[in-house]
Amino acid sequence: MAGDVLATDVLIVGGGGAALCAALHLTERAPALDVTIAVKGLLAKSGCTRMVQGGYNAVLNPADSFERHFADTIAGGAFLNEQDLAWILVTRAPAMIRELESRYGCFFDRAPDGSIHQKPFGGQSFDRTVHRGDLTGIEIMERLRDAVLGRRVRVLEDHRAVGLLRDHGEARVCGSVLLDMRRGRFLVAEARATLLATGGGPTMYAVSSPSREKSTDGIAMAYAAGAEVMDMEMVQFHPTGLVVEGSELHGMVLEEGLRGVGGRLYNALGERFMERYDPARMERATRDVVSRACYLEAREGRGSPLGGVWLDLSHLDQDEIAQAFPGMVERTRAAGYDLARGRVEISPTAHYLMGGVRIDARCRTTLDGLYAAGEDASGVQGANRLGGNGVAESLVFGALAGDVIAEEVGARPRIPRDEREAERHIAQASAPLRRERGADAYDLLDRLRRLMWDKVGVVRDGRLLDEAIAELAELTTRAGTIGVHGSREANVEWAAALNLHSLLVASTLIARAAASRTESRGAHYRADFPAQDDREWLAHVVMRSGGDGPRLAVRPVCLTRMNPADALAEADR
């Protein structure tokens, strides 16, 4: 089936915070450009930015500083961050807050003196998380959506990308093949610049929190096209995922502010177990530390009946909890809990990918014509992301990508694409429809999620990782035999098969990178290598597609502003 052809100047793949900020900055700086957004769901209604509960980290108080925010981010990321990218994040985050309020009409909670209220999150040395109650993402995305709809931007909803287009020399990206999921028709989108802002989303785990349409499409497509990916072993597990077995709420995050205001964690013995893992910071330790503690308590037999632990806020003022966290109170009530008065069963949940497509300080990937921003990209958050830094990264780097593309695309002529590549993408994506009988996409998705949770999850070891790599290869082969039923139009089984394809690519990259990193750092914990090894592993695992699988390389982290020895000396003063 041939696809229709669309010629645009800039193609933005994704419809979350990074994508919308990129579109707004692009059209502000270069209003004559033809800009197209292709979003897998509905503009600003799907995706993960809208789901943000806690907030956005920014230095706004004179008693705070860029240096403190940067030091927190680097320490939280276990020094795996690309420091120039992290510096961009902390220095541009305050201006973006002002832009959100003054230009797009966002309104954030206020302190009694009228200043923007900032609340505490884990791993912070200063309370710097800007928020709108506990539904910050909705406030941001509704305002950004209104602004984008007021600009000259083509919006293609329910359009997913199935492969990137390159020129005949495979050196430059020049668009993407899109699939209109409502009509089951392909669209070949030719572009002078392409931005990946699909939002990552580690939904390959049995317990996960991202929106359900997320399937690491951007990372999988970039890798297949030859771009470098980096730090894929760094998967963040948020410690407080709601436990509601058999429900879509299972794994949904209870926001970090609940620990920030004094929420306590208990095991089945009634012990406040964080005393064993981080007695100084307790529940306000970083997400990697708290998640691992929760997981180990359950694994060692001190967990709840469903394999979790308990979050308890009943010692705090009930009215204040209800007023500060109305969304969390409502969410837990729907699951049969009373957040303000009783304990809530929680578990670590796969939440965020720190790894992704390698970018430079201008959001450029290693492929000409291809840019990435937000969770599709790597390097900003290092080995562990602090709460409140995720949405800040998406908006700051989305805006930066828009500015950069506006500057660069004018000098980038439109070049012919390799037409055979579009045909290959269309044939591959359509293959499941042509099989009357074949493997079941849902069964394989379930197998993948159990495999990743059991063998590439919160605690890893070499034997399990080797087993996982072998099983992923077998699953990938089986996925090539999937058959789906029904017509091309609005076929959710077909969508599941396409999601599985992307998730298998990303899962294999995660497992391969995790097997190669023989130490523990941030979110990557190896039971057989429990110590952090700065002498050997202050380095990125970088991968690029090869003939028979990923080609791995190890590259030192660029310590341009801070090194671990300096941080240790500062802490001892």
Coordinates of C-alpha atoms in Angstrom, one line a residue:
M1 CA 0.0 0.0 0.0
A2 CA 1.6 3.3 -1.1
G3 CA 1.2 6.3 1.2
D4 CA 0.1 9.8 0.4
V5 CA 2.9 12.4 0.5
L6 CA 3.1 15.6 2.6
A7 CA 5.9 18.1 2.2
T8 CA 6.6 20.2 5.3
D9 CA 9.5 22.2 6.6
V10 CA 9.6 20.8 10.1
L11 CA 8.0 17.6 11.3
I12 CA 7.6 17.3 15.1
V13 CA 6.8 13.7 16.2
G14 CA 5.0 13.9 19.5
G15 CA 2.3 16.0 21.2
G16 CA 3.5 16.5 24.8
G17 CA 5.3 19.4 26.5
A18 CA 8.5 19.2 24.4
A19 CA 6.6 19.0 21.1
L20 CA 4.3 22.0 21.9
C21 CA 7.1 24.2 23.2
A22 CA 9.2 23.4 20.1
A23 CA 6.2 24.4 17.9
L24 CA 5.6 27.6 19.7
H25 CA 9.2 28.7 19.6
L26 CA 9.6 27.7 16.0
T27 CA 6.6 29.7 14.9
E28 CA 7.7 32.6 17.0
R29 CA 11.1 32.8 15.5
A30 CA 10.3 31.7 11.9
P31 CA 6.6 32.3 11.3
A32 CA 6.9 31.5 7.5
L33 CA 7.9 27.9 8.2
D34 CA 5.5 25.1 7.5
V35 CA 5.3 23.2 10.8
T36 CA 3.6 19.8 11.3
I37 CA 2.9 18.0 14.6
A38 CA 2.2 14.3 14.3
V39 CA 0.8 13.0 17.6
K40 CA 0.0 9.4 18.4
G41 CA -3.1 10.4 20.4
L42 CA -4.9 13.7 20.8
L43 CA -2.9 16.9 21.0
A44 CA -2.0 17.7 24.7
K45 CA -4.6 15.2 25.8
S46 CA -2.4 12.1 25.6
G47 CA 1.2 11.6 26.6
C48 CA 3.0 12.0 29.9
T49 CA 3.4 15.7 30.4
R50 CA -0.3 16.0 31.1
M51 CA 0.0 13.3 33.8
V52 CA 2.6 15.3 35.8
Q53 CA 1.3 15.7 39.3
G54 CA 4.2 17.2 41.4
G55 CA 5.6 20.0 39.4
Y56 CA 8.6 21.8 37.8
N57 CA 11.9 22.6 39.4
A58 CA 13.2 26.1 39.0
V59 CA 15.4 28.5 40.9
L60 CA 13.1 31.4 41.8
N61 CA 14.0 32.2 45.5
P62 CA 17.0 34.5 46.0
A63 CA 18.2 32.1 48.8
D64 CA 18.4 29.3 46.2
S65 CA 20.9 29.3 43.3
F66 CA 21.7 27.7 39.9
E67 CA 24.7 26.1 41.5
R68 CA 22.6 24.4 44.2
H69 CA 20.1 23.1 41.6
F70 CA 22.9 21.9 39.4
A71 CA 24.7 20.2 42.3
D72 CA 21.5 18.4 43.3
T73 CA 20.9 17.3 39.7
I74 CA 24.4 16.0 39.3
A75 CA 24.5 14.2 42.7
G76 CA 21.0 12.8 42.0
G77 CA 22.2 11.6 38.6
A78 CA 25.3 9.9 40.2
F79 CA 27.6 12.0 38.0
L80 CA 26.5 10.4 34.8
N81 CA 24.8 13.6 33.6
E82 CA 26.2 15.4 30.6
Q83 CA 27.0 18.5 32.7
D84 CA 26.6 21.1 29.9
L85 CA 23.1 19.8 29.3
A86 CA 22.2 19.8 33.0
W87 CA 23.5 23.4 33.2
I88 CA 21.2 24.4 30.4
L89 CA 18.3 22.8 32.3
V90 CA 18.9 24.7 35.6
T91 CA 19.7 28.1 34.0
R92 CA 16.8 28.1 31.6
A93 CA 14.1 26.6 33.8
P94 CA 13.2 29.9 35.6
A95 CA 12.7 31.8 32.3
M96 CA 10.4 29.1 31.1
I97 CA 8.2 29.5 34.2
R98 CA 7.9 33.2 33.5
E99 CA 7.1 32.4 29.9
L100 CA 4.4 29.9 30.9
E101 CA 2.7 32.4 33.1
S102 CA 3.1 35.6 31.1
R103 CA 2.8 34.4 27.5
Y104 CA 0.6 31.3 27.7
G105 CA -1.5 32.0 30.8
C106 CA -0.5 29.2 33.2
F107 CA -1.1 30.0 36.8
F108 CA 0.8 28.3 39.6
D109 CA 0.0 28.1 43.3
R110 CA 1.0 31.1 45.4
A111 CA 2.6 31.6 48.8
P112 CA 0.8 34.0 51.2
D113 CA 3.1 36.9 50.0
G114 CA 2.0 36.4 46.4
S115 CA 5.2 34.7 45.2
I116 CA 5.1 31.4 43.4
H117 CA 4.9 28.6 46.0
Q118 CA 7.6 25.9 45.8
K119 CA 7.4 22.6 47.6
P120 CA 10.0 20.0 48.6
F121 CA 10.9 16.9 46.6
G122 CA 13.3 14.1 47.2
G123 CA 17.0 14.9 46.6
Q124 CA 16.6 18.7 46.9
S125 CA 18.8 20.9 49.0
F126 CA 16.1 23.7 48.7
D127 CA 12.3 23.6 48.1
R128 CA 12.1 24.5 44.4
T129 CA 9.2 22.6 42.9
V130 CA 6.6 24.9 41.2
H131 CA 3.2 23.4 41.0
R132 CA -0.5 23.8 40.5
G133 CA -2.0 21.8 43.3
D134 CA -1.1 18.2 42.4
L135 CA -2.3 18.4 38.8
T136 CA 0.5 20.6 37.4
G137 CA 0.6 18.8 34.0
I138 CA -3.0 19.6 33.1
E139 CA -2.5 23.3 33.8
I140 CA 0.6 23.4 31.6
M141 CA -0.7 21.3 28.7
E142 CA -4.1 23.0 28.5
R143 CA -2.5 26.4 28.2
L144 CA 0.2 25.3 25.7
R145 CA -2.5 23.6 23.6
D146 CA -4.5 26.8 23.4
A147 CA -1.4 28.6 22.3
V148 CA -0.5 26.1 19.6
L149 CA -4.0 26.1 18.2
G150 CA -3.7 29.8 17.7
R151 CA -0.6 29.4 15.5
R152 CA -0.2 28.3 11.9
V153 CA 0.7 24.7 12.8
R154 CA -0.7 21.6 11.1
V155 CA -1.8 19.0 13.7
L156 CA -2.2 15.4 12.8
E157 CA -3.9 13.6 15.6
D158 CA -3.9 9.8 15.9
H159 CA -0.9 9.6 13.6
R160 CA 2.0 7.5 14.8
A161 CA 5.4 7.4 13.2
V162 CA 6.6 3.9 12.0
G163 CA 10.0 4.8 10.6
L164 CA 12.3 7.6 9.7
L165 CA 13.2 8.5 6.2
R166 CA 16.7 9.1 5.0
D167 CA 18.4 10.3 1.9
H168 CA 20.0 7.8 -0.6
G169 CA 23.3 8.0 1.3
E170 CA 21.6 7.2 4.7
A171 CA 23.4 10.2 6.1
R172 CA 20.5 12.6 6.6
V173 CA 17.0 12.2 8.0
C174 CA 14.4 13.8 5.8
G175 CA 11.0 13.0 7.5
S176 CA 9.0 10.0 8.6
V177 CA 6.4 7.5 7.5
L178 CA 3.2 8.2 9.5
L179 CA 0.2 5.9 10.0
D180 CA -3.2 7.5 10.4
M181 CA -4.6 5.1 12.9
R182 CA -8.2 6.2 12.5
R183 CA -8.2 5.5 8.7
G184 CA -5.4 2.9 8.5
R185 CA -3.7 4.9 5.8
F186 CA 0.0 5.8 5.5
L187 CA 1.3 9.3 5.0
V188 CA 4.9 9.9 3.9
A189 CA 5.9 13.1 5.6
E190 CA 9.0 14.7 3.9
A191 CA 10.7 17.4 6.1
R192 CA 13.8 19.5 6.1
A193 CA 14.1 18.9 9.8
T194 CA 12.6 16.2 12.1
L195 CA 12.2 16.5 15.9
L196 CA 11.6 13.4 18.0
A197 CA 9.5 14.3 21.0
T198 CA 7.5 11.2 21.5
G199 CA 8.2 11.0 25.2
G200 CA 9.8 7.7 25.8
G201 CA 7.8 5.8 28.4
P202 CA 9.1 2.4 29.8
T203 CA 5.8 0.5 29.4
M204 CA 7.8 -2.7 28.7
Y205 CA 7.6 -3.5 32.5
A206 CA 4.8 -5.4 34.3
V207 CA 4.3 -2.4 36.6
S208 CA 4.6 1.0 34.9
S209 CA 3.2 4.5 35.2
P210 CA 3.4 6.2 31.7
S211 CA 0.3 6.8 29.6
R212 CA -0.6 3.5 28.0
E213 CA 0.0 4.5 24.4
K214 CA 3.7 5.2 25.1
S215 CA 6.1 2.6 23.6
T216 CA 9.5 4.2 23.1
D217 CA 8.8 4.8 19.4
G218 CA 11.2 7.7 19.0
I219 CA 14.2 5.8 20.5
A220 CA 13.4 2.7 18.4
M221 CA 13.1 4.7 15.2
A222 CA 16.3 6.7 15.8
Y223 CA 18.3 3.6 16.6
A224 CA 17.0 1.8 13.5
A225 CA 18.0 4.8 11.4
G226 CA 21.6 4.7 12.8
A227 CA 21.5 7.3 15.5
E228 CA 23.5 6.8 18.7
V229 CA 21.6 6.0 21.9
M230 CA 23.1 6.4 25.3
D231 CA 22.6 5.3 28.9
M232 CA 19.8 2.9 28.0
E233 CA 20.3 0.9 31.2
M234 CA 19.1 3.8 33.3
V235 CA 15.4 3.1 33.8
Q236 CA 13.8 5.0 36.7
F237 CA 11.5 3.2 39.0
H238 CA 9.3 5.6 41.0
P239 CA 9.0 4.3 44.5
T240 CA 5.3 5.1 45.1
G241 CA 3.2 3.3 42.4
L242 CA -0.3 2.5 43.5
V243 CA -1.0 -1.2 44.0
V244 CA -4.5 -2.1 42.7
E245 CA -4.2 -5.5 41.2
G246 CA -6.3 -6.0 38.0
S247 CA -7.0 -2.3 37.6
E248 CA -5.7 0.3 35.1
L249 CA -4.7 2.3 38.2
H250 CA -2.1 -0.4 39.0
G251 CA 1.3 1.3 38.9
M252 CA 0.0 4.9 38.7
V253 CA 2.2 7.2 40.5
L254 CA 1.4 8.9 43.9
E255 CA 3.4 12.1 43.6
E256 CA 6.7 12.7 45.3
G257 CA 5.3 15.6 47.3
L258 CA 3.6 13.1 49.6
R259 CA 7.1 12.0 50.8
G260 CA 8.2 15.6 50.7
V261 CA 5.6 16.8 53.3
G262 CA 6.5 13.9 55.6
G263 CA 4.9 10.7 54.3
R264 CA 6.4 7.6 55.9
L265 CA 7.0 4.2 54.5
Y266 CA 6.4 1.0 56.5
N267 CA 6.9 -2.7 55.9
A268 CA 4.6 -5.5 57.0
L269 CA 6.4 -5.6 60.3
G270 CA 5.5 -2.0 61.0
E271 CA 9.1 -0.9 60.6
R272 CA 10.0 2.5 59.1
F273 CA 12.5 0.7 56.9
M274 CA 14.2 3.7 55.3
E275 CA 16.3 3.8 58.5
R276 CA 18.2 0.9 57.1
Y277 CA 18.9 2.4 53.6
D278 CA 19.3 6.2 54.1
P279 CA 19.0 7.2 57.8
A280 CA 19.9 10.8 57.0
R281 CA 17.3 11.5 54.3
M282 CA 14.8 8.8 55.1
E283 CA 11.8 9.0 52.8
R284 CA 13.2 12.2 51.2
A285 CA 16.0 10.2 49.6
T286 CA 16.2 10.1 45.8
R287 CA 13.9 7.9 43.9
D288 CA 16.5 5.2 43.1
V289 CA 17.4 4.7 46.7
V290 CA 13.7 4.6 47.9
S291 CA 12.6 2.3 45.1
R292 CA 15.3 -0.2 45.8
A293 CA 14.5 -0.1 49.5
C294 CA 10.8 -0.8 48.8
Y295 CA 11.7 -3.6 46.4
L296 CA 14.2 -5.3 48.7
E297 CA 11.8 -5.1 51.7
A298 CA 9.2 -7.0 49.7
R299 CA 11.7 -9.5 48.2
E300 CA 13.0 -10.3 51.7
G301 CA 9.6 -11.2 53.0
R302 CA 8.7 -8.0 54.7
G303 CA 6.3 -6.7 52.1
S304 CA 2.6 -6.3 51.8
P305 CA 0.3 -9.2 50.6
L306 CA 0.6 -8.0 47.0
G307 CA 4.3 -7.5 47.1
G308 CA 4.5 -3.8 48.0
V309 CA 5.0 -1.7 51.2
W310 CA 2.9 0.9 52.8
L311 CA 2.8 4.7 52.5
D312 CA 1.3 6.4 55.6
L313 CA 0.3 10.1 56.0
S314 CA -2.1 9.6 58.9
H315 CA 0.2 11.4 61.4
L316 CA -0.2 14.6 59.4
D317 CA -3.0 17.1 59.4
Q318 CA -5.8 15.4 57.4
D319 CA -7.4 18.7 56.2
E320 CA -4.1 20.0 55.0
I321 CA -3.4 16.8 53.1
A322 CA -6.8 16.9 51.5
Q323 CA -6.3 20.5 50.5
A324 CA -2.8 20.1 49.2
F325 CA -3.3 16.8 47.3
P326 CA -6.9 16.7 46.0
G327 CA -5.9 14.6 43.0
M328 CA -4.0 12.1 45.0
V329 CA -6.9 11.8 47.5
E330 CA -9.3 11.2 44.7
R331 CA -7.1 8.7 42.9
T332 CA -6.5 6.6 46.1
R333 CA -10.2 6.8 47.0
A334 CA -11.0 5.3 43.6
A335 CA -8.8 2.4 44.5
G336 CA -10.4 1.9 47.9
Y337 CA -7.9 3.7 50.1
D338 CA -8.2 6.8 52.4
L339 CA -4.9 8.6 51.8
A340 CA -5.4 11.2 54.6
R341 CA -6.4 8.7 57.3
G342 CA -5.0 5.3 56.4
R343 CA -2.1 3.5 54.8
V344 CA -1.9 3.0 51.0
E345 CA -0.2 0.0 49.5
I346 CA 2.5 1.0 47.0
S347 CA 5.2 -0.6 44.9
P348 CA 8.1 0.6 42.7
T349 CA 6.8 1.3 39.2
A350 CA 8.7 1.8 35.9
H351 CA 8.4 5.5 35.3
Y352 CA 11.0 7.2 33.2
L353 CA 14.0 6.6 30.8
M354 CA 17.1 8.6 31.6
G355 CA 18.7 7.1 28.6
G356 CA 17.7 7.7 25.0
V357 CA 19.0 9.3 21.8
R358 CA 22.3 11.1 22.2
I359 CA 22.1 14.8 21.7
D360 CA 24.4 17.8 21.8
A361 CA 23.8 21.1 23.5
R362 CA 21.6 22.2 20.6
C363 CA 19.3 19.1 20.6
R364 CA 21.0 17.7 17.5
T365 CA 21.4 13.9 17.3
T366 CA 24.2 12.1 15.6
L367 CA 22.2 12.1 12.3
D368 CA 22.0 15.2 10.2
G369 CA 18.5 16.6 10.1
L370 CA 17.3 14.8 13.2
Y371 CA 16.8 16.5 16.6
A372 CA 15.4 15.1 19.9
A373 CA 14.1 16.7 23.1
G374 CA 12.5 15.5 26.3
E375 CA 12.4 11.8 27.3
D376 CA 13.5 10.7 23.8
A377 CA 16.9 12.3 24.5
S378 CA 19.6 11.3 27.0
G379 CA 22.3 13.0 29.0
V380 CA 20.4 15.6 31.1
Q381 CA 19.4 13.4 34.1
G382 CA 22.3 11.0 34.3
A383 CA 21.7 7.8 36.2
N384 CA 18.6 9.0 38.1
R385 CA 16.2 11.9 37.6
L386 CA 15.1 14.1 40.5
G387 CA 11.4 14.6 40.8
G388 CA 10.4 17.9 39.2
N389 CA 13.3 17.9 36.7
G390 CA 11.4 15.8 34.1
V391 CA 8.8 18.3 33.0
A392 CA 11.4 21.1 33.3
E393 CA 13.6 19.2 30.8
S394 CA 10.8 18.6 28.4
L395 CA 9.8 22.3 28.2
V396 CA 13.3 23.8 28.3
F397 CA 14.7 21.5 25.7
G398 CA 11.6 21.5 23.6
A399 CA 11.8 25.3 23.4
L400 CA 15.6 25.1 22.7
A401 CA 15.0 22.6 19.9
G402 CA 12.4 25.0 18.4
D403 CA 14.9 27.9 18.5
V404 CA 17.7 25.9 17.0
I405 CA 15.7 24.4 14.2
A406 CA 14.3 27.8 13.3
E407 CA 17.9 29.0 13.0
E408 CA 19.2 26.0 11.1
V409 CA 16.4 24.8 8.8
G410 CA 16.7 27.8 6.5
A411 CA 20.1 26.7 5.3
R412 CA 19.0 23.1 4.9
P413 CA 17.7 22.5 1.4
R414 CA 15.1 19.8 0.8
I415 CA 16.9 16.7 -0.6
P416 CA 15.4 13.6 -2.3
R417 CA 14.6 10.7 0.0
D418 CA 15.2 7.1 -0.6
E419 CA 11.8 6.0 -1.8
R420 CA 12.5 2.3 -1.2
E421 CA 12.9 3.1 2.5
A422 CA 9.3 4.4 2.8
E423 CA 8.1 1.2 1.0
R424 CA 10.0 -0.9 3.5
H425 CA 8.5 0.9 6.5
I426 CA 5.0 0.5 5.1
A427 CA 5.5 -3.2 4.3
Q428 CA 6.9 -3.9 7.7
A429 CA 4.2 -2.1 9.5
S430 CA 1.5 -3.7 7.4
A431 CA 2.8 -7.3 7.7
P432 CA 0.7 -8.3 10.7
L433 CA -2.5 -7.4 8.8
R434 CA -1.6 -9.8 6.0
R435 CA -1.3 -12.9 8.3
E436 CA -4.6 -14.7 8.9
R437 CA -2.9 -16.7 11.6
G438 CA 0.1 -15.9 13.7
A439 CA 1.4 -15.1 17.2
D440 CA -0.8 -13.1 19.5
A441 CA 0.4 -9.5 20.1
Y442 CA -1.1 -9.3 23.5
D443 CA 0.4 -12.6 24.7
L444 CA 3.8 -11.4 23.6
L445 CA 3.4 -8.0 25.3
D446 CA 2.5 -9.8 28.5
R447 CA 5.6 -12.1 28.2
L448 CA 7.8 -9.1 27.5
R449 CA 6.5 -7.2 30.6
R450 CA 7.0 -10.1 32.9
L451 CA 10.4 -10.8 31.5
M452 CA 11.6 -7.2 31.9
W453 CA 10.2 -6.9 35.5
D454 CA 11.7 -10.2 36.7
K455 CA 15.1 -10.0 34.9
V456 CA 15.9 -6.4 33.9
G457 CA 14.1 -4.6 36.8
V458 CA 14.9 -2.8 40.0
V459 CA 17.6 -5.3 41.0
R460 CA 19.7 -7.0 38.3
D461 CA 22.5 -9.5 38.0
G462 CA 24.5 -10.9 35.2
R463 CA 22.9 -14.3 35.0
L464 CA 19.4 -12.9 34.7
L465 CA 20.4 -10.3 32.2
D466 CA 22.0 -12.9 30.0
E467 CA 18.8 -15.0 30.2
A468 CA 16.8 -11.8 29.4
I469 CA 18.9 -11.1 26.3
A470 CA 18.3 -14.6 24.9
E471 CA 14.6 -14.4 25.6
L472 CA 14.3 -11.0 24.0
A473 CA 15.8 -12.4 20.9
E474 CA 13.3 -15.2 20.9
L475 CA 10.4 -12.8 21.5
T476 CA 11.7 -10.6 18.6
T477 CA 11.6 -13.6 16.3
R478 CA 8.0 -14.4 17.5
A479 CA 6.9 -10.8 17.0
G480 CA 7.8 -11.2 13.3
T481 CA 5.0 -13.7 13.0
I482 CA 2.2 -11.7 14.6
G483 CA -1.1 -11.8 12.9
V484 CA -3.9 -9.3 13.8
H485 CA -7.6 -9.4 13.1
G486 CA -10.0 -6.9 11.6
S487 CA -9.8 -4.0 9.2
R488 CA -7.2 -1.3 8.9
E489 CA -9.3 1.4 10.5
A490 CA -8.9 2.1 14.3
N491 CA -7.4 -1.4 14.8
V492 CA -6.2 -1.5 18.4
E493 CA -4.7 -5.0 18.0
W494 CA -2.6 -3.6 15.1
A495 CA -1.5 -0.7 17.4
A496 CA -0.5 -3.2 20.0
A497 CA 1.7 -5.1 17.5
L498 CA 3.4 -1.9 16.4
N499 CA 3.9 -0.9 20.1
L500 CA 5.5 -4.3 20.7
H501 CA 8.0 -3.8 17.9
S502 CA 9.3 -0.5 19.4
L503 CA 9.3 -1.9 23.0
L504 CA 11.3 -4.9 21.9
V505 CA 14.0 -2.7 20.3
A506 CA 14.2 -0.5 23.4
S507 CA 14.1 -3.5 25.8
T508 CA 17.0 -5.2 24.0
L509 CA 19.0 -2.0 24.3
I510 CA 18.2 -1.7 28.0
A511 CA 19.2 -5.3 28.7
R512 CA 22.4 -5.1 26.6
A513 CA 23.5 -1.9 28.3
A514 CA 22.7 -3.2 31.7
A515 CA 24.7 -6.4 31.1
S516 CA 27.7 -4.4 30.0
R517 CA 27.8 -2.0 33.0
T518 CA 29.4 -4.1 35.7
E519 CA 28.8 -1.7 38.6
S520 CA 25.8 -0.1 40.4
R521 CA 25.0 3.5 39.7
G522 CA 21.8 5.5 40.3
A523 CA 18.8 3.5 39.0
H524 CA 21.0 0.7 37.7
Y525 CA 21.6 -1.7 40.5
R526 CA 23.6 -5.0 40.0
A527 CA 23.4 -7.4 42.9
D528 CA 26.6 -9.0 41.6
F529 CA 28.4 -5.6 41.4
P530 CA 26.7 -3.6 44.2
A531 CA 29.3 -0.8 44.4
Q532 CA 29.6 2.3 42.3
D533 CA 33.0 2.2 40.4
D534 CA 34.1 5.6 39.4
R535 CA 37.5 4.5 38.2
E536 CA 36.1 2.2 35.5
W537 CA 32.5 3.4 35.0
L538 CA 32.3 7.1 35.2
A539 CA 31.3 6.6 31.6
H540 CA 28.3 6.3 29.2
V541 CA 27.3 3.1 27.4
V542 CA 26.7 4.2 23.8
M543 CA 25.1 2.0 21.2
R544 CA 24.5 2.2 17.5
S545 CA 22.8 -0.4 15.3
G546 CA 25.1 -2.9 13.6
G547 CA 24.6 -5.8 11.3
D548 CA 23.8 -8.4 14.0
G549 CA 22.7 -6.2 16.9
P550 CA 23.8 -3.2 18.9
R551 CA 27.5 -2.1 18.7
L552 CA 28.5 -1.0 22.2
A553 CA 31.1 1.6 23.1
V554 CA 32.1 3.2 26.4
R555 CA 32.7 6.9 26.5
P556 CA 33.9 9.0 29.5
V557 CA 31.5 11.5 31.0
C558 CA 32.5 15.1 30.4
L559 CA 33.0 16.6 33.8
T560 CA 33.0 20.2 32.7
R561 CA 31.8 21.8 35.9
M562 CA 31.9 19.4 38.8
N563 CA 33.7 16.1 39.6
P564 CA 32.9 13.6 42.4
A565 CA 36.1 14.5 44.4
D566 CA 35.1 18.2 44.5
A567 CA 31.6 17.3 45.6
L568 CA 32.9 15.0 48.4
A569 CA 35.2 17.7 49.6
E570 CA 32.4 20.3 49.6
A571 CA 30.2 17.9 51.6
D572 CA 32.9 17.4 54.2
R573 CA 33.2 21.2 54.9

